[in-house]
mmCIF file of C-alpha atoms in Angstrom:
data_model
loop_
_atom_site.group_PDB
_atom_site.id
_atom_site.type_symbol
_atom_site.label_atom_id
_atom_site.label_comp_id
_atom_site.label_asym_id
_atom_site.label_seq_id
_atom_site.Cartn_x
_atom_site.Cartn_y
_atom_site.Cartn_z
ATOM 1 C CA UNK A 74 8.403 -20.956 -16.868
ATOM 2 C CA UNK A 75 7.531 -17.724 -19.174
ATOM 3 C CA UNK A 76 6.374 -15.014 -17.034
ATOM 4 C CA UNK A 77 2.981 -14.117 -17.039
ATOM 5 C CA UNK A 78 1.179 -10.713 -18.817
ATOM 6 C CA UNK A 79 0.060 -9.997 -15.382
ATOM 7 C CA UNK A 80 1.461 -10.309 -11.557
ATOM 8 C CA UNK A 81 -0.247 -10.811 -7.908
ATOM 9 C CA UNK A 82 2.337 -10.519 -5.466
ATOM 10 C CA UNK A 83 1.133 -12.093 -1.990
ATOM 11 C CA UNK A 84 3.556 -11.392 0.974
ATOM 12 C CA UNK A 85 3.748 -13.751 3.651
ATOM 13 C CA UNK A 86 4.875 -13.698 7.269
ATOM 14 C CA UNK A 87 5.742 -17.002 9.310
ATOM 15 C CA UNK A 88 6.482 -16.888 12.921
ATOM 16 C CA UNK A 89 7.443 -19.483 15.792
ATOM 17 C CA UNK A 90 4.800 -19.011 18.488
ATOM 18 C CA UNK A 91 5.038 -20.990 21.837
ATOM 19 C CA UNK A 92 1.125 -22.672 20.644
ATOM 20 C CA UNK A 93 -1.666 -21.562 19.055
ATOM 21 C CA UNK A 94 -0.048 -21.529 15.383
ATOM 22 C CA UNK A 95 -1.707 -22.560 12.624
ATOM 23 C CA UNK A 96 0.595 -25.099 11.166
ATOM 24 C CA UNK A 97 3.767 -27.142 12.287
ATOM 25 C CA UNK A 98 1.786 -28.694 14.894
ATOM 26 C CA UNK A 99 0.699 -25.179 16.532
ATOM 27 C CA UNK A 100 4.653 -24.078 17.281
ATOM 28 C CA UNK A 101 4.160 -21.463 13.812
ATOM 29 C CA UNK A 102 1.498 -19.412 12.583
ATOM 30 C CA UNK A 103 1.490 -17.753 9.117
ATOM 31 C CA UNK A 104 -0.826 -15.206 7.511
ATOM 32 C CA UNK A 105 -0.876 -14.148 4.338
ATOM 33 C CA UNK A 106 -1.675 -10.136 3.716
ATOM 34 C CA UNK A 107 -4.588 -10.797 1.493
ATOM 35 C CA UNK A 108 -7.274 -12.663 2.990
ATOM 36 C CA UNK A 109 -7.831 -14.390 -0.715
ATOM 37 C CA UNK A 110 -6.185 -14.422 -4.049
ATOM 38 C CA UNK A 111 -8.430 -13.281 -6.723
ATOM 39 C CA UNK A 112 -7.181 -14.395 -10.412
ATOM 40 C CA UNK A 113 -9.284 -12.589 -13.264
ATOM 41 C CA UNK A 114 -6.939 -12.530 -16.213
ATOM 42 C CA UNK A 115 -5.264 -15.352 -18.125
ATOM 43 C CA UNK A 116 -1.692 -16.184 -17.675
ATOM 44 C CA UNK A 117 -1.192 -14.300 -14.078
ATOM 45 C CA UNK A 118 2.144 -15.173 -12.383
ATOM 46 C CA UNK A 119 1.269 -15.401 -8.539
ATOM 47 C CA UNK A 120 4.393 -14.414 -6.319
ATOM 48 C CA UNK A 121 4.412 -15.564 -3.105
ATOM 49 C CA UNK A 122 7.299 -13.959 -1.201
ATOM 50 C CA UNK A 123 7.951 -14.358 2.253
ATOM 51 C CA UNK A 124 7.804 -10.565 4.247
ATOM 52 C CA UNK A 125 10.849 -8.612 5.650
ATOM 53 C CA UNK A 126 9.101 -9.096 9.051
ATOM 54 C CA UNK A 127 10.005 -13.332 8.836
ATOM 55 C CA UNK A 128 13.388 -14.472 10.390
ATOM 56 C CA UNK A 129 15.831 -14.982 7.279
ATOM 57 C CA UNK A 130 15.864 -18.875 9.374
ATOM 58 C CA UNK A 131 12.390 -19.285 7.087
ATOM 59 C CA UNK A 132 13.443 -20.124 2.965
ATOM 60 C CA UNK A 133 10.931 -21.290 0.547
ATOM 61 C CA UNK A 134 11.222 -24.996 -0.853
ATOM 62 C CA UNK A 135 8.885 -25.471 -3.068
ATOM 63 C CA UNK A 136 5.056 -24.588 -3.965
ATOM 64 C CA UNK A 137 3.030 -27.702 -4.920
ATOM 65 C CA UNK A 138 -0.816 -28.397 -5.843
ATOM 66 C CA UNK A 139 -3.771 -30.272 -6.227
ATOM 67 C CA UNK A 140 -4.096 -29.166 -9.872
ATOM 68 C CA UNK A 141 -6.311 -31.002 -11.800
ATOM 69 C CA UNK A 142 -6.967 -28.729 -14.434
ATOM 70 C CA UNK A 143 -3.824 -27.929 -15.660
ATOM 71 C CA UNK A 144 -4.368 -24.160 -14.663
ATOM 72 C CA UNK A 145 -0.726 -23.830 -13.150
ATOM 73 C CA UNK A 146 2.961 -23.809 -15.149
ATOM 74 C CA UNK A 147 6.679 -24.898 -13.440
ATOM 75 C CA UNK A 148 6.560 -24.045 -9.903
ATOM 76 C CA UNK A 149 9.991 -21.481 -9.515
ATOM 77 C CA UNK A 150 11.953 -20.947 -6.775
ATOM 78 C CA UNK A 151 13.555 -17.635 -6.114
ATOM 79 C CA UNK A 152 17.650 -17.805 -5.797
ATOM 80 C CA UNK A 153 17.345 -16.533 -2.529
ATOM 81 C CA UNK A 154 14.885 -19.091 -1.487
ATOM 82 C CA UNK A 155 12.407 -16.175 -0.060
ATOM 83 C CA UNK A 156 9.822 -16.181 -2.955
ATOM 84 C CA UNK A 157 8.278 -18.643 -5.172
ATOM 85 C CA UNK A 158 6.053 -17.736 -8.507
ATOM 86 C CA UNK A 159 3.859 -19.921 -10.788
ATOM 87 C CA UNK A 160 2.068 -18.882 -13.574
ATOM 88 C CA UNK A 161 -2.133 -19.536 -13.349
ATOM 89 C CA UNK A 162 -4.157 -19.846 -16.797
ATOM 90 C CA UNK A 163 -6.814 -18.957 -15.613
ATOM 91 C CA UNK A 164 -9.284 -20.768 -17.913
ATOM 92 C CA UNK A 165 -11.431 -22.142 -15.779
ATOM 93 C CA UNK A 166 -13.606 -20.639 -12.672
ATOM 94 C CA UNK A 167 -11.635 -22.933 -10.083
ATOM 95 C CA UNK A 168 -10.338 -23.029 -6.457
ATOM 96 C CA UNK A 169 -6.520 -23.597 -6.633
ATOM 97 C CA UNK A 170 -5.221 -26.163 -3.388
ATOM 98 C CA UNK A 171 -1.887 -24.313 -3.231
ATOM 99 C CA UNK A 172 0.583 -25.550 -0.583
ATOM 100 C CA UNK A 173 4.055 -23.075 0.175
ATOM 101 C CA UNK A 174 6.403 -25.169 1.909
ATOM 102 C CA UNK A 175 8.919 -23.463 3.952
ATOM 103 C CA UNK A 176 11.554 -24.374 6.115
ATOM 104 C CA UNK A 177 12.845 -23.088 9.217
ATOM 105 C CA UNK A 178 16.871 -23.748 9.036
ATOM 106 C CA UNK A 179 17.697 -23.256 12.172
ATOM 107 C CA UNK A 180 15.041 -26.320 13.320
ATOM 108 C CA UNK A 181 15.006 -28.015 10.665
ATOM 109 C CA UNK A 182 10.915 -28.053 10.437
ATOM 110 C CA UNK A 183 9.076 -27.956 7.095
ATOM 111 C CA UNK A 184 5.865 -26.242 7.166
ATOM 112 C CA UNK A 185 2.925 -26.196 5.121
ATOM 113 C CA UNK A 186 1.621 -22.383 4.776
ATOM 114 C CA UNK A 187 -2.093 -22.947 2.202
ATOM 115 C CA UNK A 188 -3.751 -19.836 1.012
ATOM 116 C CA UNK A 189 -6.954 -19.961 -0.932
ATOM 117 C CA UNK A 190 -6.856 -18.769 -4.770
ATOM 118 C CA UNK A 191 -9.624 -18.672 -6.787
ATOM 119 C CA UNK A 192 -10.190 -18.774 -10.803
ATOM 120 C CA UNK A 193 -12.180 -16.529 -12.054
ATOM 121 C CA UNK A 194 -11.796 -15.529 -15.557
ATOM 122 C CA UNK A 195 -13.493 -12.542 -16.869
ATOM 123 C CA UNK A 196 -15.665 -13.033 -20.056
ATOM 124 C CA UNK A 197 -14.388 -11.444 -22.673
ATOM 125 C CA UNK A 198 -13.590 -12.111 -26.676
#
């Protein structure tokens, strides 16, 4: 995957919580630090990296989608498993389906952490 002209770097935190969590069946919550992801110009490379505040137990395995309008490159995994980045077109005013998968190594759970990103390319020539 070529990097992108541009770059949107999302930090996430996971955590094991005793209930109440948001995925993993309620034993993990995850937020991202942006409420949304906003893409406006063509050929951004999204970077979702997990924060200094998550256990080094959580690694990134993949990032996958619902694409259907080819608006996303090659999924790439960071060598130290704690980021992944994909490059958006940004074409098309679209919502992205993006799923992070991470998993906790020291439970062996895989968890599926979803932010919302949004398409929104700005007119131009």
């Amino acid at each position: 995957m070529a990097p992108g002209r541009n770059q949107i770097t999302v930090e996430i935190s996971v955590a094991h919580v005793e209930s109440g969590g948001n995925t993993g069946g309620g034993r993990y919550f995850f937020a991202y630090k942006r409420d949304h992801i906003l893409v406006e110009q063509r050929e951004t490379t999204l970077v979702f990296a997990l924060s200094e505040d998550t256990s080094k137990d959580f690694i990134v395995e993949t990032l996958v989608s619902s694409d259907a309008r080819g608006q996303l490159g090659e999924p790439m995994v960071a060598s130290d498993a704690r980021s992944a980045s994909v490059v958006v077109m940004d074409t098309t005013s679209y919502l992205l389906h993006i799923g992070l998968i991470v998993h906790n190594t020291a439970t062996l759970d895989t968890l599926v952490c979803d932010p919302q990103v949004v398409c929104r390319p700005r007119p131009g020539p």
